[in-house]
Amino acid sequence: MTILVTGGAGFIGSNFVLDWLAAAGEPVVTLDKLTYAGNLANLASLAGEPRHRFVKGDIGDQPAVEALLAEHRPRAVVHFAAESHVDRSIHGPGEFVQTNVVGTFRLLEAARGHWQSLRGTESEAFRFLHVSTDEVYGSLSESDPAFSEATAYAPNSPYSASKAASDHLVRAYHHTYGLPVLTTNCSNNYGPFQFPEKLVPLMIANALEGKPLPVYGDGRQVRDWLYVGDHCEAIRMVLARGRPGEVYNIGGGAERRNIEVVHALCDALQALRAREGGYRGLIAYVADRPGHDRRYAIDARKIRAELGWSPRESFESGIERTVRWYLDNAAWVAQVRSGEYRRWIETNYGKRA
Ligand code: NAD
Ligand code: TYD
């Protein structure tokens, strides 16, 4: 048996594929369009691995996806592929609707056809696991309870709105056609192979170059941080034992203000690669993100109670591992900060006061 992983050359997808194969999982076919966020270097350690096949392609190309499903007859589709960065969705929402909404729809259509062609135990065992985000639930005040699976959707950015739309399509394919879907809504991830446009790797990369650390607004926005390996383990558990049609919220139980995250990164860097005067002096408050969500927090009681999942890494241990990884992988960071990356930095930060 094989699984099909979409977006497997991106941050979380590549961590998932590497962890899956290291845990002696069955063969993986990775389908990825290799946008700016997709990087084959993330999968370089799989060179010569007979259980892995990489296919460059778009989830929105339904005939190509149908051909891939007919060829490999996977027992599951694990769907990571997406445009994933809120700031980019503010500058250019079209691509988010195209991939996250239309692309997921095409993928669902292809998966439905594949599943309907299966018989007996193959049909019963098939799963479509949709990887989504806590951002679909909108923004919490400091005193609100954390997001549960029953929290009403209230997405605020083009990114979260497009993910919300894809979640609704996935849900509808279960209710209407019986497609055995699973949806996971996870909080902010960090760890190896994260593209340095997101908070954690951007701050590490800038700090190492002695550049300003741009904190949006007052820096008191709260996110619930989860080490990527813990997210991957949760997805494996949901795929193995989750109930079709159900949603599972995944979170680190590690709410931190952005400024606390930046302080933790500065301190971890100082411990591992000391800089004269330290790194905290590089912090620069800049103009806020439009429509910036104030707080996200996940209530992960369902996945803990039903599947026995809880994160292995604490925030502190995960941040230290991550900083070490970026220090040890300077060549990877240099490679991804290419021409396109420089243009993005100018677009997003150039005009921020
Ligand atoms: P990422 O941007 O690092 O990777 C996305 C991958 O999808 C890239 O390899 C890209 O090339 C590929 N891709 C984009 N459009 C495609 C298309 N049309 N067809 C095929 N491949 C395409 O994103 P990530 O941070 O790894 O996130 C993966 C998934 O997890 C996304 O669905 C995201 O919404 C979700 N998620 C992310 C976080 C987080 O903190 N990063 C948290 C919760 C959920
Ligand atoms: P990000 O990593 O973009 O994830 P998300 O917006 O999906 O939560 O940002 C995490 C938080 O960090 C968010 O509140 C925005 C903030 N942030 C900054 O303060 N400065 C930055 O340069 C970036 C990229 C993010």
XYZ file of C-alpha atoms and ligand atoms in Angstrom, residues 7 9-13 31-35 37-39 57-59 80-84 99 131-133 159 163 186-189 194 198 231, ligand 1:
79
model
C 2.635 19.605 -0.541
C 8.166 19.509 -0.362
C 6.964 22.300 1.946
C 7.681 22.819 5.622
C 5.245 20.496 7.411
C 4.781 18.125 4.466
C 2.861 15.557 -5.236
C 4.082 19.155 -5.091
C 3.977 22.101 -7.462
C 7.278 23.458 -6.107
C 6.088 27.010 -5.571
C 7.665 27.501 -0.606
C 8.370 24.033 -1.993
C 11.945 22.867 -1.922
C 2.429 18.799 -10.265
C -0.537 20.919 -9.275
C -3.370 19.604 -7.086
C -0.849 19.597 2.976
C -0.554 21.537 -0.299
C -1.613 25.146 0.144
C -0.591 28.744 -0.045
C 0.152 29.189 3.637
C -4.847 26.575 -4.701
C -4.543 19.416 7.028
C -5.949 22.747 8.137
C -5.334 25.549 10.574
C -5.491 32.890 3.894
C -8.619 27.430 4.283
C -3.558 22.877 14.009
C -1.942 25.844 15.711
C 1.303 27.600 14.640
C 4.122 25.181 13.837
C 10.323 26.259 7.719
C 7.299 32.992 9.024
C 2.096 17.870 14.548
P 4.366 25.611 3.053
O 3.962 26.881 2.392
O 5.715 25.517 3.686
O 4.270 24.400 2.005
C 3.222 24.286 1.080
C 3.643 23.298 0.000
O 2.561 23.132 -0.902
C 4.852 23.779 -0.822
O 5.776 22.718 -0.978
C 4.235 24.176 -2.158
O 5.132 24.006 -3.243
C 3.063 23.221 -2.233
N 1.980 23.725 -3.102
C 1.461 24.982 -3.121
N 0.503 25.074 -4.053
C 0.404 23.834 -4.638
C -0.412 23.294 -5.664
N -1.330 24.042 -6.273
N -0.247 21.993 -5.993
C 0.689 21.233 -5.390
N 1.505 21.700 -4.415
C 1.360 22.988 -4.038
O 3.217 25.310 4.117
P 3.275 24.548 5.512
O 3.567 25.533 6.583
O 4.092 23.321 5.377
O 1.737 24.149 5.672
C 1.256 22.912 5.156
C -0.231 22.810 5.453
O -0.453 22.895 6.850
C -1.053 23.932 4.816
O -2.255 23.380 4.336
C -1.317 24.889 5.970
O -2.534 25.575 5.794
C -1.382 23.931 7.139
N -0.991 24.484 8.443
C 0.198 25.155 8.608
C 0.557 25.629 9.864
C 1.879 26.332 10.091
O 2.105 26.846 11.190
N 2.783 26.367 9.136
C -0.297 25.438 10.951
C -1.510 24.751 10.753
C -1.838 24.272 9.492
